[in-house]
mmCIF file with all atom_site columns, C-alpha atoms in Angstrom:
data_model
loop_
_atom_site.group_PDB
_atom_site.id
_atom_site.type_symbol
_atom_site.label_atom_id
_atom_site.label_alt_id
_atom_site.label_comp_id
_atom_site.label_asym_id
_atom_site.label_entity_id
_atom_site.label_seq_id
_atom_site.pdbx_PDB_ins_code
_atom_site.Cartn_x
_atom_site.Cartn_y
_atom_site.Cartn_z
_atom_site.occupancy
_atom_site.B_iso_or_equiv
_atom_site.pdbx_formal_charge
_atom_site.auth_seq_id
_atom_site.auth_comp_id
_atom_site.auth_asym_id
_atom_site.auth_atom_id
_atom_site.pdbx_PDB_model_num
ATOM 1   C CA . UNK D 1 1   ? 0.000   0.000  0.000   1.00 0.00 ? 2   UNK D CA 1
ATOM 2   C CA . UNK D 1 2   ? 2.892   2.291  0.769   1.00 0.00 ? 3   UNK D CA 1
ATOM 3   C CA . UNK D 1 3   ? 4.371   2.116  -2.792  1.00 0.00 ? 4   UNK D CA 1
ATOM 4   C CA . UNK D 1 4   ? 0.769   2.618  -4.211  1.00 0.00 ? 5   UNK D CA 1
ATOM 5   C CA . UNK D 1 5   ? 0.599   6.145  -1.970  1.00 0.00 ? 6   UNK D CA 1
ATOM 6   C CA . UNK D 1 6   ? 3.901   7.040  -3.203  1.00 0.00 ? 7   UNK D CA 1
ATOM 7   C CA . UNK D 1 7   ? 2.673   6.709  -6.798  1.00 0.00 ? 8   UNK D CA 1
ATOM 8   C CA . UNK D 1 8   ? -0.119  8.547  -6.222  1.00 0.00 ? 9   UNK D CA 1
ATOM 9   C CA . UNK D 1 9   ? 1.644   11.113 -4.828  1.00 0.00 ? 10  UNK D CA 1
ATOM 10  C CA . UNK D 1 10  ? 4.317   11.076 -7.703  1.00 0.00 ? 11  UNK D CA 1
ATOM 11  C CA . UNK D 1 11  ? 1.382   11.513 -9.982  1.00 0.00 ? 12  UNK D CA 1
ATOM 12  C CA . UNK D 1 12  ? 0.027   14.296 -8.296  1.00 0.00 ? 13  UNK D CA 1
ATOM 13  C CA . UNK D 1 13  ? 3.248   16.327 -8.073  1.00 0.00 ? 14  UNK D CA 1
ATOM 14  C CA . UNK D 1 14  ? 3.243   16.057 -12.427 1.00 0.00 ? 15  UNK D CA 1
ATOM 15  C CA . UNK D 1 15  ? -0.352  17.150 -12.827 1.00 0.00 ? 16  UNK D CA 1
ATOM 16  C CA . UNK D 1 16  ? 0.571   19.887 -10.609 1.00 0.00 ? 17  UNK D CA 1
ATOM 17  C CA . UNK D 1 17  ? 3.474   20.847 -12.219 1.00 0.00 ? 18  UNK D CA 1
ATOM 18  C CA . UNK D 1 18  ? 2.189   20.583 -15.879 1.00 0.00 ? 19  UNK D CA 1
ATOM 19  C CA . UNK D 1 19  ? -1.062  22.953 -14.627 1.00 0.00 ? 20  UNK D CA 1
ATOM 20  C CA . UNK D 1 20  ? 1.072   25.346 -13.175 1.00 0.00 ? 21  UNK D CA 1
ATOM 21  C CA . UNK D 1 21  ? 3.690   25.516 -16.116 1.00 0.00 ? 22  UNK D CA 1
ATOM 22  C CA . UNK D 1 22  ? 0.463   25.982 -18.497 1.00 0.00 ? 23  UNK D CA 1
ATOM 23  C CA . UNK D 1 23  ? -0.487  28.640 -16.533 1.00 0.00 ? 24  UNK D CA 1
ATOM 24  C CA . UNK D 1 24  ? 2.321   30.459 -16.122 1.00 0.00 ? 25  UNK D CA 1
ATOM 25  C CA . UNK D 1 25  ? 2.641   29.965 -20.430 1.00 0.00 ? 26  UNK D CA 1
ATOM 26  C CA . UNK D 1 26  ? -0.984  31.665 -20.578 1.00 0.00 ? 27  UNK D CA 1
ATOM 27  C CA . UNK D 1 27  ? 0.137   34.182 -18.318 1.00 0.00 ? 28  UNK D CA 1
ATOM 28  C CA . UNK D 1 28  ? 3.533   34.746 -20.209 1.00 0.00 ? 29  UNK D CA 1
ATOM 29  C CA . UNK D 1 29  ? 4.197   37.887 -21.252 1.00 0.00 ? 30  UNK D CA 1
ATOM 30  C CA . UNK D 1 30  ? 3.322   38.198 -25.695 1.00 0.00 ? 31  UNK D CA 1
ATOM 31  C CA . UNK D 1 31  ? 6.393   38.019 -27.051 1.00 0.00 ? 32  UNK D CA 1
ATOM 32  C CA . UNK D 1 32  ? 6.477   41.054 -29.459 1.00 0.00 ? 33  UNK D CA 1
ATOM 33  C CA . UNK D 1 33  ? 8.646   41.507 -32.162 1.00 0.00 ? 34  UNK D CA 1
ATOM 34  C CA . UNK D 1 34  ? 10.670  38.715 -33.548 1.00 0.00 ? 35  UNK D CA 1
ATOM 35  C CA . UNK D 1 35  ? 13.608  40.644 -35.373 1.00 0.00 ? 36  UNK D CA 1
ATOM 36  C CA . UNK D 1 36  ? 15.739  38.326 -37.407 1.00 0.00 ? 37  UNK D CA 1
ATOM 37  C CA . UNK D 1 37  ? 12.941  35.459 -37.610 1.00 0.00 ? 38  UNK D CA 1
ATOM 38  C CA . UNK D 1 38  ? 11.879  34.866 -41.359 1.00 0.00 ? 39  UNK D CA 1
ATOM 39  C CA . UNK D 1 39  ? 8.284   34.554 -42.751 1.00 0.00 ? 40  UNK D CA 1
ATOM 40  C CA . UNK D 1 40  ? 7.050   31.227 -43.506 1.00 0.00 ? 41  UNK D CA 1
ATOM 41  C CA . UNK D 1 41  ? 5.678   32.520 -46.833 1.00 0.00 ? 42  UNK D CA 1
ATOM 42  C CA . UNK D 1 42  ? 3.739   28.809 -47.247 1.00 0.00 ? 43  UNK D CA 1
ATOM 43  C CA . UNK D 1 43  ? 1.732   29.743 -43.664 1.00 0.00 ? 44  UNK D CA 1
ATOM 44  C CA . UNK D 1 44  ? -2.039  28.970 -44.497 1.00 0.00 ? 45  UNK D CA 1
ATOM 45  C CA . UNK D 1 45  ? -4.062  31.842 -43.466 1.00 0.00 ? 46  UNK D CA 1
ATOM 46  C CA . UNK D 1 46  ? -7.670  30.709 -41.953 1.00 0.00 ? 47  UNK D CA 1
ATOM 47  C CA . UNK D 1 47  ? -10.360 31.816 -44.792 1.00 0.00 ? 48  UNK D CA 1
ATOM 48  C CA . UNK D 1 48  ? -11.359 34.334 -42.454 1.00 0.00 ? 49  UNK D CA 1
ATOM 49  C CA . UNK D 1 49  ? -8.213  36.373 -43.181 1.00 0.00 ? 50  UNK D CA 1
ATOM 50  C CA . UNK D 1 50  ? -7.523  35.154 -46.800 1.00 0.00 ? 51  UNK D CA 1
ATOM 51  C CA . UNK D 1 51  ? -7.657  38.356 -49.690 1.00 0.00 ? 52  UNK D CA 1
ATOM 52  C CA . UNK D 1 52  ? -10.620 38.509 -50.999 1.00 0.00 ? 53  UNK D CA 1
ATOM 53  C CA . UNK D 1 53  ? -13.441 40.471 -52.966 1.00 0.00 ? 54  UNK D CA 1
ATOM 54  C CA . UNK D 1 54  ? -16.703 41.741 -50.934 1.00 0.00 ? 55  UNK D CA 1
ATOM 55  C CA . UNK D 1 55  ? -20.053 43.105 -51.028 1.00 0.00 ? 56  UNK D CA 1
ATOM 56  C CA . UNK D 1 56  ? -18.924 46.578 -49.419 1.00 0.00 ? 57  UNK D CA 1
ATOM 57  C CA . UNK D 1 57  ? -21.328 49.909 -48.757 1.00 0.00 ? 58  UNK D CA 1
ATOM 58  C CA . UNK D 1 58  ? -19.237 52.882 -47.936 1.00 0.00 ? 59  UNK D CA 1
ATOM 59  C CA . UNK D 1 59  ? -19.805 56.599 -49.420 1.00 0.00 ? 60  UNK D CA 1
ATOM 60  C CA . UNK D 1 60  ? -16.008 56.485 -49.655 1.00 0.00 ? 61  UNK D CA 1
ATOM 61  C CA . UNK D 1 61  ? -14.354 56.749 -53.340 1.00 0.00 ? 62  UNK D CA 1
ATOM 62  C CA . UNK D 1 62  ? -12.677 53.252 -54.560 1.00 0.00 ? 63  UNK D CA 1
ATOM 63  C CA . UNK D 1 63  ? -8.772  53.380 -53.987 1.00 0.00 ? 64  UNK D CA 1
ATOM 64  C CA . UNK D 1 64  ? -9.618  54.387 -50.255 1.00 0.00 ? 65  UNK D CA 1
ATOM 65  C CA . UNK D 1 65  ? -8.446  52.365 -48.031 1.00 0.00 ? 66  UNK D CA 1
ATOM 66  C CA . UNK D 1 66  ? -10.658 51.439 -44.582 1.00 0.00 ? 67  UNK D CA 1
ATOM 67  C CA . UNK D 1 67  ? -9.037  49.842 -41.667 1.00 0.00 ? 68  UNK D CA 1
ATOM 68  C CA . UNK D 1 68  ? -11.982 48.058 -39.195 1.00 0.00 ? 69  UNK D CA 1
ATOM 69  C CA . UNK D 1 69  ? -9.469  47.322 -36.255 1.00 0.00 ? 70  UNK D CA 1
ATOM 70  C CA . UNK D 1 70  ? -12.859 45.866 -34.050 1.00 0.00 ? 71  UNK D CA 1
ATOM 71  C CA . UNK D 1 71  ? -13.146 43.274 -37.147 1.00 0.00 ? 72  UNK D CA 1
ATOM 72  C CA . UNK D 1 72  ? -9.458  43.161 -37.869 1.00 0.00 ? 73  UNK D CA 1
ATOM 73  C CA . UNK D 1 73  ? -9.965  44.161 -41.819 1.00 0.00 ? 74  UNK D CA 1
ATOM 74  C CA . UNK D 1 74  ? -8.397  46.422 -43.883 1.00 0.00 ? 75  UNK D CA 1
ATOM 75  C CA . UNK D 1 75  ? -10.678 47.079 -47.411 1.00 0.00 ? 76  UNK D CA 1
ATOM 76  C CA . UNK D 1 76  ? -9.327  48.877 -50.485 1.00 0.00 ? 77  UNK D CA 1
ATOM 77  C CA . UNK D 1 77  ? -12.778 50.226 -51.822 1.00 0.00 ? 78  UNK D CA 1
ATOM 78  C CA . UNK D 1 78  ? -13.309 49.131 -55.097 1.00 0.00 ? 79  UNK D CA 1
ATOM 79  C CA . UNK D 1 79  ? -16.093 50.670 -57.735 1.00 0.00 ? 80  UNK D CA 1
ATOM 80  C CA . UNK D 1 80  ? -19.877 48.766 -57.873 1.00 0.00 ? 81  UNK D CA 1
ATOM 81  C CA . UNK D 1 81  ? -19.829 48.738 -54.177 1.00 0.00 ? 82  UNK D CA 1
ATOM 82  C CA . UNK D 1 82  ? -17.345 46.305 -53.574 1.00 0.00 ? 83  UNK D CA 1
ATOM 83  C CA . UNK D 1 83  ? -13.915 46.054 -52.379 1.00 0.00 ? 84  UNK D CA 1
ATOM 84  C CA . UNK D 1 84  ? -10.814 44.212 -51.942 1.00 0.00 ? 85  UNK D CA 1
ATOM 85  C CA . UNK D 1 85  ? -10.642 42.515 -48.032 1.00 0.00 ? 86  UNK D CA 1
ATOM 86  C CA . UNK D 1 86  ? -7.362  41.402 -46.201 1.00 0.00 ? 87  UNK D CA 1
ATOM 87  C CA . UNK D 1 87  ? -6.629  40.215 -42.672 1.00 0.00 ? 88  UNK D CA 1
ATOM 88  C CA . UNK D 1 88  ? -4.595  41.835 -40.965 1.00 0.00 ? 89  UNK D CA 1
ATOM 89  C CA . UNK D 1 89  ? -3.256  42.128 -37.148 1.00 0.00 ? 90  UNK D CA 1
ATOM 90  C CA . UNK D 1 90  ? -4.143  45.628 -35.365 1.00 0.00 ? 91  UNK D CA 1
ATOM 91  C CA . UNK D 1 91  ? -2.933  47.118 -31.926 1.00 0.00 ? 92  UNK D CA 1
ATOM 92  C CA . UNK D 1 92  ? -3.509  45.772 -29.335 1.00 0.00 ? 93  UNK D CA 1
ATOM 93  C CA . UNK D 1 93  ? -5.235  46.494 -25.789 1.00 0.00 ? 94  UNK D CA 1
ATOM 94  C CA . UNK D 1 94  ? -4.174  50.333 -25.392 1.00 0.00 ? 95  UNK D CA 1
ATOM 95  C CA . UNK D 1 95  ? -2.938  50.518 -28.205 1.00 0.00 ? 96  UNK D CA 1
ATOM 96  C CA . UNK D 1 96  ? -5.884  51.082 -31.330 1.00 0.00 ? 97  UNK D CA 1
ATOM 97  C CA . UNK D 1 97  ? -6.626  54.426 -32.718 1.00 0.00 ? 98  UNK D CA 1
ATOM 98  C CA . UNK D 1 98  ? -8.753  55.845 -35.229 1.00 0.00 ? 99  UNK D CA 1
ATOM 99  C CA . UNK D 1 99  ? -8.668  58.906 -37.427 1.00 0.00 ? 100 UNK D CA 1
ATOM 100 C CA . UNK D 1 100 ? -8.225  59.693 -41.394 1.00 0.00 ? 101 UNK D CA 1
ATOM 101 C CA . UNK D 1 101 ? -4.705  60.127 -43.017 1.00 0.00 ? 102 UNK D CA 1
ATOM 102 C CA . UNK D 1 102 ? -3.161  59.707 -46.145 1.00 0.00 ? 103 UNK D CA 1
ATOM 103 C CA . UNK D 1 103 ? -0.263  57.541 -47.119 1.00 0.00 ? 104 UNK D CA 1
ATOM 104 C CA . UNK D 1 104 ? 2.689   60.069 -47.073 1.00 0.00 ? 105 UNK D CA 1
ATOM 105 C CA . UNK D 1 105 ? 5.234   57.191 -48.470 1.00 0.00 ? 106 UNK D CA 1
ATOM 106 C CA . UNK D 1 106 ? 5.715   53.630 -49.461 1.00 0.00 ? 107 UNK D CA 1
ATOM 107 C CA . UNK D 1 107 ? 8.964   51.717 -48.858 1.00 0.00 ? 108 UNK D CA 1
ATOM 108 C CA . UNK D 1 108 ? 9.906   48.276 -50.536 1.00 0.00 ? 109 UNK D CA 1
ATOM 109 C CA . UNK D 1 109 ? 11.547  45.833 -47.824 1.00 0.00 ? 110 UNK D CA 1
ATOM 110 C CA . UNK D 1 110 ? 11.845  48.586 -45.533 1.00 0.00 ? 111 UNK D CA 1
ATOM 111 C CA . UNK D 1 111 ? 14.280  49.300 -42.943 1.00 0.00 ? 112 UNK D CA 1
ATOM 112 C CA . UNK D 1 112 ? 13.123  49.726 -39.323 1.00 0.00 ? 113 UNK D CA 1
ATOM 113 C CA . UNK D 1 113 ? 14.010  52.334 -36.724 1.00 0.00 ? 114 UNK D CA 1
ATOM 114 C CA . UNK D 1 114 ? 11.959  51.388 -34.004 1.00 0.00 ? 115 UNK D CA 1
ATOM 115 C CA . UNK D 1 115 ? 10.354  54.524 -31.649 1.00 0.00 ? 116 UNK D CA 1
ATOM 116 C CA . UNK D 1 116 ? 12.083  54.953 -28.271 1.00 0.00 ? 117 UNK D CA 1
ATOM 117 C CA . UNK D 1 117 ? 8.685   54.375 -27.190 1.00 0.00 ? 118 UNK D CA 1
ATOM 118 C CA . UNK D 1 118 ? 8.784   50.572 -28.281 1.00 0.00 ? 119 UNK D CA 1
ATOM 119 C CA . UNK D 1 119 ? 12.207  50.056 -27.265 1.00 0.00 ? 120 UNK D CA 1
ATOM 120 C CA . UNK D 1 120 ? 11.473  50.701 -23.603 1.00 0.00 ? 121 UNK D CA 1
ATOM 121 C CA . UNK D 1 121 ? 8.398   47.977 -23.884 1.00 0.00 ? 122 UNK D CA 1
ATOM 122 C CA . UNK D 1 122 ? 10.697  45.585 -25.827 1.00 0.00 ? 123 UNK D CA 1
ATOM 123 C CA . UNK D 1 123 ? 14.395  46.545 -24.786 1.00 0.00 ? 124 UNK D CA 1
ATOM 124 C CA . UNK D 1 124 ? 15.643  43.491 -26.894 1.00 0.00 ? 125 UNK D CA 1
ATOM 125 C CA . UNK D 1 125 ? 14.922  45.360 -30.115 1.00 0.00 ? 126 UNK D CA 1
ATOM 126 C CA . UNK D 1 126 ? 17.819  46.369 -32.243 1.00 0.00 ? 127 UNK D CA 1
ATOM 127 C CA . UNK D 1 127 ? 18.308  50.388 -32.799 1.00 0.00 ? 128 UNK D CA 1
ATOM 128 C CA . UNK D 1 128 ? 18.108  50.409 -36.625 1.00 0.00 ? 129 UNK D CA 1
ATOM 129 C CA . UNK D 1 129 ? 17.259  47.188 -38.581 1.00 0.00 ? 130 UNK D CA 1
ATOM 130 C CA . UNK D 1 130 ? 18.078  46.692 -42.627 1.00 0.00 ? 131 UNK D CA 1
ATOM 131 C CA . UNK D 1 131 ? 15.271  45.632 -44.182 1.00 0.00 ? 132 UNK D CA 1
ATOM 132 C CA . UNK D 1 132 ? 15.257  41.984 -45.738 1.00 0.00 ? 133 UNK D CA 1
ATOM 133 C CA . UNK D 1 133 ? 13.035  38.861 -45.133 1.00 0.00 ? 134 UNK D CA 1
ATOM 134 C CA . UNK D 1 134 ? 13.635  39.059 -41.177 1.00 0.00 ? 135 UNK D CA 1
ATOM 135 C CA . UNK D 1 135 ? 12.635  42.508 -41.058 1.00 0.00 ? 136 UNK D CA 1
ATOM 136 C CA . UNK D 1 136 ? 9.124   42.787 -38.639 1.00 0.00 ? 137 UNK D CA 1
ATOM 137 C CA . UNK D 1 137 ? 8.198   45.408 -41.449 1.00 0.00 ? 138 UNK D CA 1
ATOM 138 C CA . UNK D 1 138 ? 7.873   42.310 -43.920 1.00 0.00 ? 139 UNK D CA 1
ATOM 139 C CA . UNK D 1 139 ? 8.345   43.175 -47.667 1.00 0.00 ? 140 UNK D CA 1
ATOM 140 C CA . UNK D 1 140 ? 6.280   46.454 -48.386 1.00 0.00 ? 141 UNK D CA 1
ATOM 141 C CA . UNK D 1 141 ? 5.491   49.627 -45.896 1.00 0.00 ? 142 UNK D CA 1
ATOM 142 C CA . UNK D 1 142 ? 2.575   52.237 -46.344 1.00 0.00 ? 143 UNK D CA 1
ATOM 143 C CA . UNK D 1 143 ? 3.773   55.509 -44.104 1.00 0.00 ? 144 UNK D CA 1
ATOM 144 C CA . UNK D 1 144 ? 0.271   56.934 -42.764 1.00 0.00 ? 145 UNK D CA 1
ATOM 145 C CA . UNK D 1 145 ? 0.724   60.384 -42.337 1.00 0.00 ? 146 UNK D CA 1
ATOM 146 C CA . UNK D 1 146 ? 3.395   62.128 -39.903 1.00 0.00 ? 147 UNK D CA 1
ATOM 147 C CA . UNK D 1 147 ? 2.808   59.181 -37.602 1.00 0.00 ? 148 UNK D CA 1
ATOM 148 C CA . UNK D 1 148 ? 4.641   56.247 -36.707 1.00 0.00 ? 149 UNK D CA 1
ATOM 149 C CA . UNK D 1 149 ? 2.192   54.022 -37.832 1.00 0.00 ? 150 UNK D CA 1
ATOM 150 C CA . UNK D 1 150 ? 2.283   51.717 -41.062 1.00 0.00 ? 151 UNK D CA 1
ATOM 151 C CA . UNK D 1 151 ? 0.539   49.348 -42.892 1.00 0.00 ? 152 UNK D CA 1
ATOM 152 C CA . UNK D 1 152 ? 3.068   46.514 -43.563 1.00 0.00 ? 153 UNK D CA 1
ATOM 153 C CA . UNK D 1 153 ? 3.586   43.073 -43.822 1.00 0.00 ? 154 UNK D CA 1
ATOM 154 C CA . UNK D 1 154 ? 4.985   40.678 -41.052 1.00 0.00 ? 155 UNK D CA 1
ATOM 155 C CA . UNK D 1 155 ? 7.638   38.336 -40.906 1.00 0.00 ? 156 UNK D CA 1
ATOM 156 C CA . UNK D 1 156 ? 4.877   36.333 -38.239 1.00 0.00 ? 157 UNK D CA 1
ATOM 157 C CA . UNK D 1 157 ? 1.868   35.447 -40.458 1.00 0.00 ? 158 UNK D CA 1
ATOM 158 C CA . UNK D 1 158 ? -0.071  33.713 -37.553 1.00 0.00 ? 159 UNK D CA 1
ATOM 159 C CA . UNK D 1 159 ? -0.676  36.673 -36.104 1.00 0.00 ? 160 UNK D CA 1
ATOM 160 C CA . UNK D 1 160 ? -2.910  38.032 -38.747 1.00 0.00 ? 161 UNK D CA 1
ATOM 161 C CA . UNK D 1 161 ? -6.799  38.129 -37.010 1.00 0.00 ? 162 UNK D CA 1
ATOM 162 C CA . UNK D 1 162 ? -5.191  39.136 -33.847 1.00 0.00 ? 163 UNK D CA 1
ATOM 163 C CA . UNK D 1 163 ? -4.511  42.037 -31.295 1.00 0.00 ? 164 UNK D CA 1
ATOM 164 C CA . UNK D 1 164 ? -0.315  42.368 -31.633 1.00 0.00 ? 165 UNK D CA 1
ATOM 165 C CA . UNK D 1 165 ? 0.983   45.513 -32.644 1.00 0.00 ? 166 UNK D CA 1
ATOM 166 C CA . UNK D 1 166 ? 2.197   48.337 -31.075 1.00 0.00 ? 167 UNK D CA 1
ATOM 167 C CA . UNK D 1 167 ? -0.622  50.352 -33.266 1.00 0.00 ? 168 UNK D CA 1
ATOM 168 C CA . UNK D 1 168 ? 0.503   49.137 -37.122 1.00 0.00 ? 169 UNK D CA 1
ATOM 169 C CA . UNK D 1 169 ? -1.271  47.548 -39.379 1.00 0.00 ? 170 UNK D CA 1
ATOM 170 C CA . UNK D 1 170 ? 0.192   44.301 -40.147 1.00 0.00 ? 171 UNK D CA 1
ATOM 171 C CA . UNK D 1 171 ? -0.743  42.269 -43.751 1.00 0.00 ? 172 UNK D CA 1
ATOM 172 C CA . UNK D 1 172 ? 0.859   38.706 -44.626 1.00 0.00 ? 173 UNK D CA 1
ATOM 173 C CA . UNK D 1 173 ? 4.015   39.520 -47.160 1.00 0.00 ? 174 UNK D CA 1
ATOM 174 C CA . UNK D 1 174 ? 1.806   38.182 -50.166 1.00 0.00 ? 175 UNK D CA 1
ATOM 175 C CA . UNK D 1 175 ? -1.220  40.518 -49.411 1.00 0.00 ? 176 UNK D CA 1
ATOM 176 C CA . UNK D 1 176 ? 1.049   43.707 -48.580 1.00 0.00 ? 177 UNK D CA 1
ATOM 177 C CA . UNK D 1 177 ? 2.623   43.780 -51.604 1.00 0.00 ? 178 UNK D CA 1
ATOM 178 C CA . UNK D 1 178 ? -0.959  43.114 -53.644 1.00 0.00 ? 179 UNK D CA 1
ATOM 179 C CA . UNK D 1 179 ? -2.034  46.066 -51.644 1.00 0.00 ? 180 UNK D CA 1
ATOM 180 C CA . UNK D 1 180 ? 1.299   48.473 -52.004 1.00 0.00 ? 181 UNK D CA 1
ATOM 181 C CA . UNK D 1 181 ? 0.944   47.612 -55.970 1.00 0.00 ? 182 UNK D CA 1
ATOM 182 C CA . UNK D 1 182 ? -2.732  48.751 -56.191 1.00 0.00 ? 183 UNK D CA 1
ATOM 183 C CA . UNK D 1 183 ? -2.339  52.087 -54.324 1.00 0.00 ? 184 UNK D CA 1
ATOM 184 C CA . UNK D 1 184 ? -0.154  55.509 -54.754 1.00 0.00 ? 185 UNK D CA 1
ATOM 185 C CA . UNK D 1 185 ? 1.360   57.667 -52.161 1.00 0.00 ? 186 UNK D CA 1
ATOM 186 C CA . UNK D 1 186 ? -1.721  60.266 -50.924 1.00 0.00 ? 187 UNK D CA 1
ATOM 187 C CA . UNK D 1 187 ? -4.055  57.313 -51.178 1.00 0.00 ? 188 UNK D CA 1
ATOM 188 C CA . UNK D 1 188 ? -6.709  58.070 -48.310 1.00 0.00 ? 189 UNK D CA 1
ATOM 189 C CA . UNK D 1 189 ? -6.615  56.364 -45.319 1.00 0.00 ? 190 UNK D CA 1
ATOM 190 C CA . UNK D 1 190 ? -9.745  55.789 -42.918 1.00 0.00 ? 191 UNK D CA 1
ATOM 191 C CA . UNK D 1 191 ? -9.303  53.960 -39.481 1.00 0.00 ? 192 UNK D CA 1
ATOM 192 C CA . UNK D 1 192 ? -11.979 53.041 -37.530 1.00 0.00 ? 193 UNK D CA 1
ATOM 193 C CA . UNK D 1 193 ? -12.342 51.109 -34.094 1.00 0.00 ? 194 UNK D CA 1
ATOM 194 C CA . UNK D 1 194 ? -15.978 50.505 -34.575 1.00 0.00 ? 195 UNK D CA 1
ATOM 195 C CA . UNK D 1 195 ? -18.037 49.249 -37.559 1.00 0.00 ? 196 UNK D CA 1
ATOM 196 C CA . UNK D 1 196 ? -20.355 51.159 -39.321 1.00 0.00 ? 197 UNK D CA 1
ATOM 197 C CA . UNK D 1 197 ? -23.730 51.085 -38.600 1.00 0.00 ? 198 UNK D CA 1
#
């Protein structure tokens, strides 16, 4: 009987220690920024976030571009009320804005400077990055304004549909550069948090 205890014991100690390890892995802190890490360019995207064309009413002009952070879409407005639809990843928590601005420049396979800002949340970060395939910035940047927001594409395509980013707007590499190709610099820009009624 002794032995059986001990076992029982033994087994308890595990299940405790592999509920407390997932726990602390939920509780983790998200892991930002993965400088250096290349896109898996092959990454399925769930439908949901897949490119495609939509049934779209907006009084905006086609070539606008709309950004729904709350449904995590950006839509290039197309004519016959319709538009182009990507996935994308948006700010997250304390981090989302809203407002209209233009795109002021567009960068192929940017570099990356991040703000001071971001490298006291993520001291890890490098100062000044080259852009290439392990850039965060992915292969195609959209300058909004005199911000130091973007719309660009990621070198971490699972985190397209989700709350990540320090306030960018983050496409898959494929869908950025679809987008960057279809749009000039002074293209309007509209941001919203909540959908349109």
């Amino acid at each position: 009987m002794p032995s059986f205890h001990r076992l029982l014991c033994a087994a308890s100690a595990v299940i405790a220690l592999a509920l407390s390890t997932s726990h602390s892995f939920a509780q983790s802190e998200d892991p930002g920024d993965q400088p250096g890490l290349v896109a898996d360019d092959g990454y399925e995207l769930d439908p949901e976030w897949r490119k495609q064309v939509v049934y779209f009413r907006t009084n905006e002009p086609p070539g606008t571009i709309i950004v729904s952070t709350a449904e995590r879409h950006l839509y290039l407005v197309q004519p016959g009320g319709r538009a182009i639809r990507y996935g994308i990843g948006v700010g997250r928590d304390g981090f989302q804005w809203q407002g209209l601005l233009q795109i002021t420049k567009k960068a192929e396979w940017p570099d990356w400077t991040p703000p001071p800002e971001m490298i006291q949340r993520q001291p890890y970060l490098p100062r000044f990055m080259a852009g290439g395939p392990g850039n965060p910035l992915g292969a195609r940047a959209m300058y909004l304004g005199t911000t130091v927001y973007r719309i660009h594409g990621t070198n971490q395509p699972w985190t397209i549909g989700s709350k990540i980013s320090s306030g960018c707007f983050r496409l898959v590499n494929a869908d950025v550069a679809d987008l960057y190709d279809r749009v000039p610099v002074g293209t309007k820009v509209v941001v919203r948090q909540k959908p349109e009624l």
